[in-house]
Short mmCIF file of C-alpha atoms and ligand atoms in Angstrom, two decimals:
data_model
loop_
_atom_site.label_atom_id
_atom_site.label_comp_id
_atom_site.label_asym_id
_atom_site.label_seq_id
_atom_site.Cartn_x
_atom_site.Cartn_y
_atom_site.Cartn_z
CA UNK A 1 -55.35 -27.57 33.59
CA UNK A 2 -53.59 -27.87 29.95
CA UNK A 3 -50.73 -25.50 29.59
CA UNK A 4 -48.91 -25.68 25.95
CA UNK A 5 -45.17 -24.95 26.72
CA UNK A 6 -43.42 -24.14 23.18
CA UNK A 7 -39.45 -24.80 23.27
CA UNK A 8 -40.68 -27.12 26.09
CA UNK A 9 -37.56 -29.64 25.32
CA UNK A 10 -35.24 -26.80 25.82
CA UNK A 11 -32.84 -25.60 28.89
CA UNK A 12 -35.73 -23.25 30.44
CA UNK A 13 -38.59 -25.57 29.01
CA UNK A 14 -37.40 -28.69 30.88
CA UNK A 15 -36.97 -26.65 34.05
CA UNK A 16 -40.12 -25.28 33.38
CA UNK A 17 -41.94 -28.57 33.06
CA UNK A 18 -40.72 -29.67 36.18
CA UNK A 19 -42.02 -26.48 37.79
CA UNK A 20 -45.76 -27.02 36.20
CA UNK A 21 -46.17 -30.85 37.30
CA UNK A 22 -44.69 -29.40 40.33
CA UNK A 23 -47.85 -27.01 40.80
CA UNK A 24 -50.39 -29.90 39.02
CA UNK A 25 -50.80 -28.15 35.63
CA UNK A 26 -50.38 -30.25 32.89
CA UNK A 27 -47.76 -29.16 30.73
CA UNK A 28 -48.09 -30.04 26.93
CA UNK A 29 -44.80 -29.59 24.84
CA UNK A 30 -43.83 -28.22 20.83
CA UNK A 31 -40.93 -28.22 19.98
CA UNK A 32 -39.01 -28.98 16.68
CA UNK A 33 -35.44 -30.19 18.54
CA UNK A 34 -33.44 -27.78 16.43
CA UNK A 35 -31.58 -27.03 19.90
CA UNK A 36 -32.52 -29.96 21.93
CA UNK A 37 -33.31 -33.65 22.57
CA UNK A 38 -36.49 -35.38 23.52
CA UNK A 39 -34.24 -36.75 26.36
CA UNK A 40 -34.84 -33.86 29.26
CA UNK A 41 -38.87 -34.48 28.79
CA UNK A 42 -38.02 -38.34 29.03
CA UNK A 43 -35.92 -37.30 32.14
CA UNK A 44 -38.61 -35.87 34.00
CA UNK A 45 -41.45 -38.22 32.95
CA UNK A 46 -38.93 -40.71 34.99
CA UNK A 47 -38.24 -38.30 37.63
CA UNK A 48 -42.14 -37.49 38.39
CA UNK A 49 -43.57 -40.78 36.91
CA UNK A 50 -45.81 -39.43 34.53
CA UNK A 51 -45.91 -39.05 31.27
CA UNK A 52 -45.80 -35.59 29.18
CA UNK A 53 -47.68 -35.33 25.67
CA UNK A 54 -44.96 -34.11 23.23
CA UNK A 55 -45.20 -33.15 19.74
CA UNK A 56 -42.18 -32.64 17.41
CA UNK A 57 -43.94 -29.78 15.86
CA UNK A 58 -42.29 -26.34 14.50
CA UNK A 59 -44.34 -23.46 15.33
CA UNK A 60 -44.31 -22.15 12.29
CA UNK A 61 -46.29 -25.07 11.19
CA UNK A 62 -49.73 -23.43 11.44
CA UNK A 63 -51.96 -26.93 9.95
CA UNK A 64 -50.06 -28.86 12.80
CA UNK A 65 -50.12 -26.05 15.40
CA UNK A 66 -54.32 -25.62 15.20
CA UNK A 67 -54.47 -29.61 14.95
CA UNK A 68 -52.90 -29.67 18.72
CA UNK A 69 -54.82 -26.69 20.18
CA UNK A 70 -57.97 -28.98 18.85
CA UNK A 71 -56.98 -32.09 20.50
CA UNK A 72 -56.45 -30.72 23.60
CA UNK A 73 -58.24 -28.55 25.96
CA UNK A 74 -55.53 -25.56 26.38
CA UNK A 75 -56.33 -23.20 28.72
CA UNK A 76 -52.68 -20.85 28.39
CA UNK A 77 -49.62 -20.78 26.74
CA UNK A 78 -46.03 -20.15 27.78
CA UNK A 79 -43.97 -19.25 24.67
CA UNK A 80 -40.41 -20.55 25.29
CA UNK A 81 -39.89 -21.44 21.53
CA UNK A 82 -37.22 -19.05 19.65
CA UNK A 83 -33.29 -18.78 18.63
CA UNK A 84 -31.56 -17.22 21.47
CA UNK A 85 -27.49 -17.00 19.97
CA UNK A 86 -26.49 -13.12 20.37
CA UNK A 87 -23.79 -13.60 17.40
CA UNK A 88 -25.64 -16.04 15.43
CA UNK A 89 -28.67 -13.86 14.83
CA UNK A 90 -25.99 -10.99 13.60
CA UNK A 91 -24.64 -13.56 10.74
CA UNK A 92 -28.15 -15.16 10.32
CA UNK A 93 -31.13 -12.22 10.74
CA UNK A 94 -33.37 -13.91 8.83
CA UNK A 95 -33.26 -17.32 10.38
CA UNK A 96 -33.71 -15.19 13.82
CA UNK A 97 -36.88 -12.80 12.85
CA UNK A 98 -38.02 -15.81 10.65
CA UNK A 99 -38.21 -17.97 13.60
CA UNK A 100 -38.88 -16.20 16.59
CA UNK A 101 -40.92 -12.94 14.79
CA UNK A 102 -42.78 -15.31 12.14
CA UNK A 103 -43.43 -18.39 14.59
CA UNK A 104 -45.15 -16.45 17.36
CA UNK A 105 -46.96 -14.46 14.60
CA UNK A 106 -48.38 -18.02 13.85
CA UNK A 107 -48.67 -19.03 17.59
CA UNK A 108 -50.58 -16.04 18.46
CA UNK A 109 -52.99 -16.53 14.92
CA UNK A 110 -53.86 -19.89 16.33
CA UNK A 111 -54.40 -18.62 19.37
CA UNK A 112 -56.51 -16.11 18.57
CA UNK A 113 -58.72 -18.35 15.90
CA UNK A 114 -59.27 -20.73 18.79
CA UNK A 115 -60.12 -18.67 21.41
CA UNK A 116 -56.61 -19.20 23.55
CA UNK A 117 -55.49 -15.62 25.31
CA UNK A 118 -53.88 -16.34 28.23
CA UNK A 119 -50.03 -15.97 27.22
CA UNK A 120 -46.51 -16.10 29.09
CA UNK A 121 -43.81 -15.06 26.64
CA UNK A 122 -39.96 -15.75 26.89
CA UNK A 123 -38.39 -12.20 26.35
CA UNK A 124 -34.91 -10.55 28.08
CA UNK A 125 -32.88 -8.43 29.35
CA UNK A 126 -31.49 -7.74 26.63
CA UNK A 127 -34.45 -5.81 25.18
CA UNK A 128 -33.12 -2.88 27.43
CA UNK A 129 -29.40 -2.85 25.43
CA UNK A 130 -27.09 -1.06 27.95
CA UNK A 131 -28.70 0.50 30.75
CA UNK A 132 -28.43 3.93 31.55
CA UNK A 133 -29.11 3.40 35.32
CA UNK A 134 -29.19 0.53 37.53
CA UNK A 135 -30.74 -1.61 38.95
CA UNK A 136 -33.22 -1.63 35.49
CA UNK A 137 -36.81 -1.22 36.36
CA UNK A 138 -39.51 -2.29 33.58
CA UNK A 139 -39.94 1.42 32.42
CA UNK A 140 -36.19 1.76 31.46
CA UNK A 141 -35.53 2.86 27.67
CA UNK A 142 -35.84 -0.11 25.37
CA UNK A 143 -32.40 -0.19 22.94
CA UNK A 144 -31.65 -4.17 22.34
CA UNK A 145 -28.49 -3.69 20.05
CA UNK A 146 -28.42 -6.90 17.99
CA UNK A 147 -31.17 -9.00 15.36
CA UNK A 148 -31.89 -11.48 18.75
CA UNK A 149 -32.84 -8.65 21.15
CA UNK A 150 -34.81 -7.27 18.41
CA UNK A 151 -37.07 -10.06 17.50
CA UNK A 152 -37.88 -10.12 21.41
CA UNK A 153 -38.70 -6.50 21.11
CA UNK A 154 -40.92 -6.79 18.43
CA UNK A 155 -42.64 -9.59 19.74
CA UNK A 156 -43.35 -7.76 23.03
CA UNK A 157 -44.99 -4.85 20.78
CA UNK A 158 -46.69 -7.33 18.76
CA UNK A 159 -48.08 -8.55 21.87
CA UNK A 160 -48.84 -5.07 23.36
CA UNK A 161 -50.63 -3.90 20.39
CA UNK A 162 -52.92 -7.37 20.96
CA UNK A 163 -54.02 -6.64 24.67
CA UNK A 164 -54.83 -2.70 23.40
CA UNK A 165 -56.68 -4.11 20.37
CA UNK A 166 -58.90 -5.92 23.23
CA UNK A 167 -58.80 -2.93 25.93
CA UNK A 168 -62.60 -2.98 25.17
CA UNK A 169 -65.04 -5.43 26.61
CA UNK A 170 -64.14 -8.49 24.11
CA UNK A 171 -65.21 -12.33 24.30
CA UNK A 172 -61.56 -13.45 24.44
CA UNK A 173 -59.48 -10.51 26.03
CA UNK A 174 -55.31 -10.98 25.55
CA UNK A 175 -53.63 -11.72 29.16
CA UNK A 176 -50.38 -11.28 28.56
CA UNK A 177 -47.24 -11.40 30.77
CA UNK A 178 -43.76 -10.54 29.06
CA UNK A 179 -41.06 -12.22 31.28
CA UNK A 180 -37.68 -10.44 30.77
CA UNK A 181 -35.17 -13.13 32.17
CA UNK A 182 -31.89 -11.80 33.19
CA UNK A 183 -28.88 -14.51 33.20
CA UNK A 184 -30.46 -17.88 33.99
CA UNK A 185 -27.81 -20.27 35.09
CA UNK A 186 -27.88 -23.84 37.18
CA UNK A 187 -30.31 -27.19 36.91
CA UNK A 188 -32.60 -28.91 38.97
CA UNK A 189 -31.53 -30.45 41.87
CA UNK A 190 -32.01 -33.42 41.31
CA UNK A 191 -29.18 -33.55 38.44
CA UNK A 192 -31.22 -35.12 35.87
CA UNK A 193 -32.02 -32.24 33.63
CA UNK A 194 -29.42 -29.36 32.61
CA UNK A 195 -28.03 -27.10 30.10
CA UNK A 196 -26.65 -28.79 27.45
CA UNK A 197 -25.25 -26.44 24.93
CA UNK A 198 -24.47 -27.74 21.34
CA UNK A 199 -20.81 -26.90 20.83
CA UNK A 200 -18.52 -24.69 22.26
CA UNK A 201 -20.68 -22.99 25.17
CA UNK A 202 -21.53 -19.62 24.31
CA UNK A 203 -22.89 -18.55 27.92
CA UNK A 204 -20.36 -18.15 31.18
CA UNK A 205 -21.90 -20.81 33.06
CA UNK A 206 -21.73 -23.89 31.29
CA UNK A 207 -18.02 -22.57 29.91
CA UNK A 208 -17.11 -22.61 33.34
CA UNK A 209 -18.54 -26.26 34.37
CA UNK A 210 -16.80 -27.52 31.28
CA UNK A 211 -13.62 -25.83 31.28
CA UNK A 212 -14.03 -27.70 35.57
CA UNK A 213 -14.84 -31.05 33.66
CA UNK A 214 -11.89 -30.59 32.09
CA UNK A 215 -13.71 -30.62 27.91
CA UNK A 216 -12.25 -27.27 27.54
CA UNK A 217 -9.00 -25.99 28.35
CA UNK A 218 -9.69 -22.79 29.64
CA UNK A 219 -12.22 -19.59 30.25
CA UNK A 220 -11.81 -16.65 28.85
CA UNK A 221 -12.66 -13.57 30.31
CA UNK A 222 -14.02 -11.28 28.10
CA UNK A 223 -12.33 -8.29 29.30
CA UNK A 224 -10.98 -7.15 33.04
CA UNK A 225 -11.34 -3.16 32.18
CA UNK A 226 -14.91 -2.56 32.57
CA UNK A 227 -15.74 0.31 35.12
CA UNK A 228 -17.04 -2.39 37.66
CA UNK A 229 -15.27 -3.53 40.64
CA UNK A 230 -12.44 -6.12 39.36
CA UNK A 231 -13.25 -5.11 36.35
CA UNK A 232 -15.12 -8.04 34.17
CA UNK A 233 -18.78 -7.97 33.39
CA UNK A 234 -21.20 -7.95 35.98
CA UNK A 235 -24.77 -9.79 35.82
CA UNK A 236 -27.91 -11.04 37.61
CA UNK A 237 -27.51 -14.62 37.48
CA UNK A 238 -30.53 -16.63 38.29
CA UNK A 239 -31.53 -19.75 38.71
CA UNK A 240 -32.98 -21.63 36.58
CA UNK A 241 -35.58 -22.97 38.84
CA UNK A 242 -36.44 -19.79 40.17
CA UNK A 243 -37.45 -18.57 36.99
CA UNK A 244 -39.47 -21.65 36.03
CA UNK A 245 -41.37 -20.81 39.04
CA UNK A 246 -41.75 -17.75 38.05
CA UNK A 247 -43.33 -18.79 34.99
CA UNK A 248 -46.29 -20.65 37.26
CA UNK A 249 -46.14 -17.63 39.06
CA UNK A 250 -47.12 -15.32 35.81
CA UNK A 251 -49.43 -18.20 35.02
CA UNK A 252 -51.74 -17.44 37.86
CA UNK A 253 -51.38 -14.30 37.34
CA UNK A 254 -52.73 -14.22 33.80
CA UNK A 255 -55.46 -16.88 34.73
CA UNK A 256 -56.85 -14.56 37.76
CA UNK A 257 -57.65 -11.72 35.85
CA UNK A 258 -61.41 -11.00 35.03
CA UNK A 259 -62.17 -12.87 31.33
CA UNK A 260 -63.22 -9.16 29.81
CA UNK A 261 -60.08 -7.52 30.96
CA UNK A 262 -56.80 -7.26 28.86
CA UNK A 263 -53.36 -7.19 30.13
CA UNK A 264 -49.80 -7.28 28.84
CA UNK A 265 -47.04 -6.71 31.72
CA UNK A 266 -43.78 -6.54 30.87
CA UNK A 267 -41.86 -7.97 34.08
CA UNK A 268 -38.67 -8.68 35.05
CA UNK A 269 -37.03 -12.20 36.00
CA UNK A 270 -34.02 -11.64 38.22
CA UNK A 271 -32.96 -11.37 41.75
CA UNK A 272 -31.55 -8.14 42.05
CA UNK A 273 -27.72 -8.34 42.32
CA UNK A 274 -25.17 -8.36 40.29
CA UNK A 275 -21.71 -10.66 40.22
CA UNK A 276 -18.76 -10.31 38.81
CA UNK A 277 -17.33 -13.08 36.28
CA UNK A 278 -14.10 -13.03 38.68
CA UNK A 279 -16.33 -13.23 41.50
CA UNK A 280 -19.09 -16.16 39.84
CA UNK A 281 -15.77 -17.97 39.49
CA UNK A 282 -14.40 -17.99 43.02
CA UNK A 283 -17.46 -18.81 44.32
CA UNK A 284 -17.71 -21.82 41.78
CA UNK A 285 -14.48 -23.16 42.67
CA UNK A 286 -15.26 -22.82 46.43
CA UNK A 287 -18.48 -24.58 46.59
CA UNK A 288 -17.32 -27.18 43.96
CA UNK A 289 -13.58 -27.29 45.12
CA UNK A 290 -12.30 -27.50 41.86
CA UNK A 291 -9.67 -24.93 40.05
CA UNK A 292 -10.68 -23.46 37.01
CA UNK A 293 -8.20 -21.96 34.82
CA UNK A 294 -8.51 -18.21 33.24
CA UNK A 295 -7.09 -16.14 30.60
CA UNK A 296 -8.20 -12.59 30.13
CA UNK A 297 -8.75 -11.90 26.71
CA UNK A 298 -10.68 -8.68 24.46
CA UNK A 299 -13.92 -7.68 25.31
CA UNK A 300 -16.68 -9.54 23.31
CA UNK A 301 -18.32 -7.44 21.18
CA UNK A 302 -21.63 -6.44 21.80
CA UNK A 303 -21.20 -7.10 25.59
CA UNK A 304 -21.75 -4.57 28.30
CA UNK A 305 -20.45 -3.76 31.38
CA UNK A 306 -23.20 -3.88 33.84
CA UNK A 307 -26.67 -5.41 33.98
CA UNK A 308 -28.91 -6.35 36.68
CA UNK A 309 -32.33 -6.22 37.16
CA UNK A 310 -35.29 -4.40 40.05
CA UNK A 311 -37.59 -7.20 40.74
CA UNK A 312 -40.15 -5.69 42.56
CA UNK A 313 -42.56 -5.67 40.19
CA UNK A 314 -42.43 -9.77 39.63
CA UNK A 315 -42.97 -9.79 43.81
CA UNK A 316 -45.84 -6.96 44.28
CA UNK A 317 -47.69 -8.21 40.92
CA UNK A 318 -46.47 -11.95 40.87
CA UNK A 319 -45.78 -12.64 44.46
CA UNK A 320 -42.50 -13.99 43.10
CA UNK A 321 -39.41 -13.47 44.60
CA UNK A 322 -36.01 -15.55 43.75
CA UNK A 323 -35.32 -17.63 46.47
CA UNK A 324 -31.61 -19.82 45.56
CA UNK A 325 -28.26 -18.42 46.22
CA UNK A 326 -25.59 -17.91 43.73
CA UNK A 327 -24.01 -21.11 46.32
CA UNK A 328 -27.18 -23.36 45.28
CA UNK A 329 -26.74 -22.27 41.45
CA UNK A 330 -23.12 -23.20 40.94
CA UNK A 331 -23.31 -26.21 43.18
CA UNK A 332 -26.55 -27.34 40.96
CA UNK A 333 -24.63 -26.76 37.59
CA UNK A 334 -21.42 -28.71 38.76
CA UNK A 335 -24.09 -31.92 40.04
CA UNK A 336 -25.51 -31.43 36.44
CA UNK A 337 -22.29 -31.54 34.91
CA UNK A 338 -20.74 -34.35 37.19
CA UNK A 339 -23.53 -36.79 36.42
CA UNK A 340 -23.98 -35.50 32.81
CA UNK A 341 -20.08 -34.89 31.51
CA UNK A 342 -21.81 -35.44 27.84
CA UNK A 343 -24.99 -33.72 28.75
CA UNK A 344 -28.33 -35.54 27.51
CA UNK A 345 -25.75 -37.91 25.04
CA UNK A 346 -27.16 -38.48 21.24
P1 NAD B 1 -33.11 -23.50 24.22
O1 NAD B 1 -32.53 -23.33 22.88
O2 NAD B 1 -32.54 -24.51 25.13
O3 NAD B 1 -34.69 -23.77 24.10
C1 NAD B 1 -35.46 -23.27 23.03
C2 NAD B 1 -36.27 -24.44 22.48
O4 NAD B 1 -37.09 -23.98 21.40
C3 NAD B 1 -35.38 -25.56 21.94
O5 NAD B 1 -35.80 -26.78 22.49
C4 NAD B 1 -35.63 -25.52 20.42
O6 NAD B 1 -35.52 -26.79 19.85
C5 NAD B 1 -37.02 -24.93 20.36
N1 NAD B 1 -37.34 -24.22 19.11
C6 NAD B 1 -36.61 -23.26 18.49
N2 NAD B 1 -37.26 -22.82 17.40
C7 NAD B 1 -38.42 -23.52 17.33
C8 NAD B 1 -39.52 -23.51 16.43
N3 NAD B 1 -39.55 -22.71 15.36
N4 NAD B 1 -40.55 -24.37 16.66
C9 NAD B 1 -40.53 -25.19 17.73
N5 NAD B 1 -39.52 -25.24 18.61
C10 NAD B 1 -38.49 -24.41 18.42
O7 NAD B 1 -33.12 -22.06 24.92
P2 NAD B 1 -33.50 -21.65 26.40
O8 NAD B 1 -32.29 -21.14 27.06
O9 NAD B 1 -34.30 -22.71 27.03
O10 NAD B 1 -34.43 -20.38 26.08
C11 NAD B 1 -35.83 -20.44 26.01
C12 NAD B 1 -36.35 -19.07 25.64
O11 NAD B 1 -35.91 -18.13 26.60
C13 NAD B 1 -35.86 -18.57 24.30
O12 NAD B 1 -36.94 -17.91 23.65
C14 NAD B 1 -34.78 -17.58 24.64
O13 NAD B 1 -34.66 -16.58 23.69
C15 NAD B 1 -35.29 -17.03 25.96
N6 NAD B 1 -34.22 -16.51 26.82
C16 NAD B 1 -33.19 -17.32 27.21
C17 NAD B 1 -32.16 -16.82 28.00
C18 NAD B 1 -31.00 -17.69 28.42
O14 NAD B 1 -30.00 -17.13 28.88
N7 NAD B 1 -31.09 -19.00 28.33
C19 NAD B 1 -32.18 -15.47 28.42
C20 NAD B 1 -33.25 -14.69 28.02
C21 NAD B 1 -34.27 -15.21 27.23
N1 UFG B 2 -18.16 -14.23 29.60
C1 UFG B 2 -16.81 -14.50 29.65
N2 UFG B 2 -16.36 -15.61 29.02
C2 UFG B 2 -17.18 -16.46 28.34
C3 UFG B 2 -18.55 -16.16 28.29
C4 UFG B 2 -19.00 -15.02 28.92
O1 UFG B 2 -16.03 -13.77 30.26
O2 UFG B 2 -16.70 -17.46 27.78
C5 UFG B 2 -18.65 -13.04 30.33
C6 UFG B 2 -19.35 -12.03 29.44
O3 UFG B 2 -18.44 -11.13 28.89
C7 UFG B 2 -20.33 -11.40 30.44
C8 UFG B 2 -20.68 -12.54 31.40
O4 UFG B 2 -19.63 -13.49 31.25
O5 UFG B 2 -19.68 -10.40 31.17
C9 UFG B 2 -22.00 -13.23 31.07
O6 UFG B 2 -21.99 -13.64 29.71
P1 UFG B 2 -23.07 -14.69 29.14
O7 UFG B 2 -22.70 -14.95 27.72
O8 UFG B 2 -23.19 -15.83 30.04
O9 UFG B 2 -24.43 -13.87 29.25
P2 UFG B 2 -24.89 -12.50 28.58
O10 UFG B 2 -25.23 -11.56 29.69
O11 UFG B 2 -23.91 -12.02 27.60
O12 UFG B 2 -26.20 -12.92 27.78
C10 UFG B 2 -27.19 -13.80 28.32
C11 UFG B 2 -27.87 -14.52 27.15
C12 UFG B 2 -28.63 -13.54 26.31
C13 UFG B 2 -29.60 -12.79 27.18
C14 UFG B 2 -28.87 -12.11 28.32
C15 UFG B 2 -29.83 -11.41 29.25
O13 UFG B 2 -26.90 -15.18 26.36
O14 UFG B 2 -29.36 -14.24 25.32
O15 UFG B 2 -28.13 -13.08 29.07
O16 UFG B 2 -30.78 -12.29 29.68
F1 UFG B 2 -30.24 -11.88 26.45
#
């Protein structure tokens, strides 16, 4: 079965890809490489011997986009394709809603013109803004507080309003399953594919296993006076092959329902607990034995205190259920970043 996988040369795409031939789909990538390289699909063509049909296509290319639905026989889509920079999208708005609001409006045209309705979108936790109570179910208020969490936002109600459109008995009912990922982190196991930020690493993680690799100096710590308990931000790391599975996992899903039945789920990607930055580093430097030097600096605007997710819906609806350890997702990172110091090269 033909699965298009947009942002498919990405951090979570790669991952994802690897999950798919995993489970014998047969994953076929877009992606423009505005955040990537071509290298992590090469990567995993070598690593599975087979070879994945990629087109250097941006989704907002809507000639391009029908001209690959036609040529192959898709039978789903899971929507990985979008800007994801928290402070970029505040200096650049239009870039964000342009690409991730405009592109899936064009995704989801295509789709619908050629009969396509089975649909597993990227979204996040950071639709819910800060929480008022934890851990945050599905049904907590939605507040994102910045242009990125907004574009997800809209897209999930752009995506809602699709599957009610189709609540009736209709040809080509929307199946939709909105995947809020909390903090992915890690790389396969295998050590071939990774993160590889451009730049200065915006995200903990990859700070960390650089700052280890000795590229960067130090980490920061965005602030050690948050009501949690050593004070520094607290959040539901998970890894990164977890959630690709859960993507196969939502895939099913979609495909079992009934072809006259609409759906649109909004469900939550985590594992249920929450660590500490203080604490994500000690555990990094025991399982990798290496010392990581800290500063604590101001709070990062924007950030919250706490955030960390109820998965029980993604296990009773999904039968999905995180299965690595925060041990397995630092220890993954630092292989990634041992075998990789320059990440995919250029
Ligand atoms: P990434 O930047 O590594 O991957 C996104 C991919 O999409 C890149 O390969 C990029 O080249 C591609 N892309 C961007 N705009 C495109 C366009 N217009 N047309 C075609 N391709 C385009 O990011 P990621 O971490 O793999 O994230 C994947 C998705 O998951 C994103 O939508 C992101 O918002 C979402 N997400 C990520 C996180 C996270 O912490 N990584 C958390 C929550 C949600
Ligand atoms: N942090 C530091 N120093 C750093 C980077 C981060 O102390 O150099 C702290 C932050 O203050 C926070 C924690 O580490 O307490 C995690 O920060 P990340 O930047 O790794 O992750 P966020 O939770 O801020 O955001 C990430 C993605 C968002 C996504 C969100 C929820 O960047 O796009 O997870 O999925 F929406």
């Amino acid at each position: 079965m033909k699965i298009l996988v947009t942002g498919g040369a990405g951090y979570i795409g790669v991952h994802t890809i690897l999950a798919l031939v995993n489970e014998g789909y047969i994953p076929i990538v877009v992606d423009n490489l505005s955040n990537s390289s071509i290298e992590g699909i090469r990567r995993i063509e070598k690593l599975k011997n087979t070879t994945i049909k990629t087109y250097i296509c941006d989704i907002r290319d809507a000639e391009y986009l029908s001209q690959i639905f036609s040529e192959n026989d898709i039978q789903g889509v899971i929507h990985l394709a979008g800007l994801k920079a928290v402070g970029e999208s505040c200096s650049d708005p239009i870039s964000y809603y342009d690409n991730n609001v405009s592109g899936t409006l064009v995704l989801l045209k295509t789709m619908e013109k050629l009969g396509v309705a089975n649909l597993i979108f990227s979204s996040s936790a950071t639709v819910y803004g800060n929480p008022k109570t934890l851990p945050i179910k599905e049904d907590a208020k939605l507040f994102p507080t910045n242009p990125y969490g907004q574009s997800k936002l809209m897209i999930e109600k752009i995506c809602q309003d699709l599957a009610n459109k189709t609540k009736l008995a209709s040809k080509n009912a929307w199946k939709i399953a909105l995947l809020r990922y909390f903090n992915p982190i890690g790389a396969d196991k295998s050590g071939v594919v990774g993160e590889d930020p451009k730049g200065t690493p915006n995200n903990v993680m990859p700070y960390i296993a650089q700052v280890a690799s000795g590229k960067l100096e130090r980490l920061s710590i965005f602030g050690n006076d948050y009501p949690t308990k050593d004070g520094t931000g607290i959040r539901d790391y998970i890894h990164v092959m977890d959630l690709a599975e859960g993507h196969v996992a939502a895939l099913r899903w979609v495909l079992s329902i009934k072809p006259l039945i609409s759906e649109c789920r909004a469900i939550n990607l985590g594992t249920g607990s929450g660590t500490s930055v203080l604490e994500l580093l000690s555990i990094f430097e025991k399982e990798t034995g290496v010392k990581v030097p800290y500063v604590y600096s101001l709070r990062r605007s924007g950030d919250i205190a706490s955030c960390f997710a109820d998965p029980s819906l993604a296990h009773s609806l999904l039968g999905w259920k995180a299965s690595r350890n925060m041990a397995q997702m630092v220890s993954d990172t630092w292989r990634w970043q041992e075998q990789n110091p320059s990440g995919y090269g250029e």
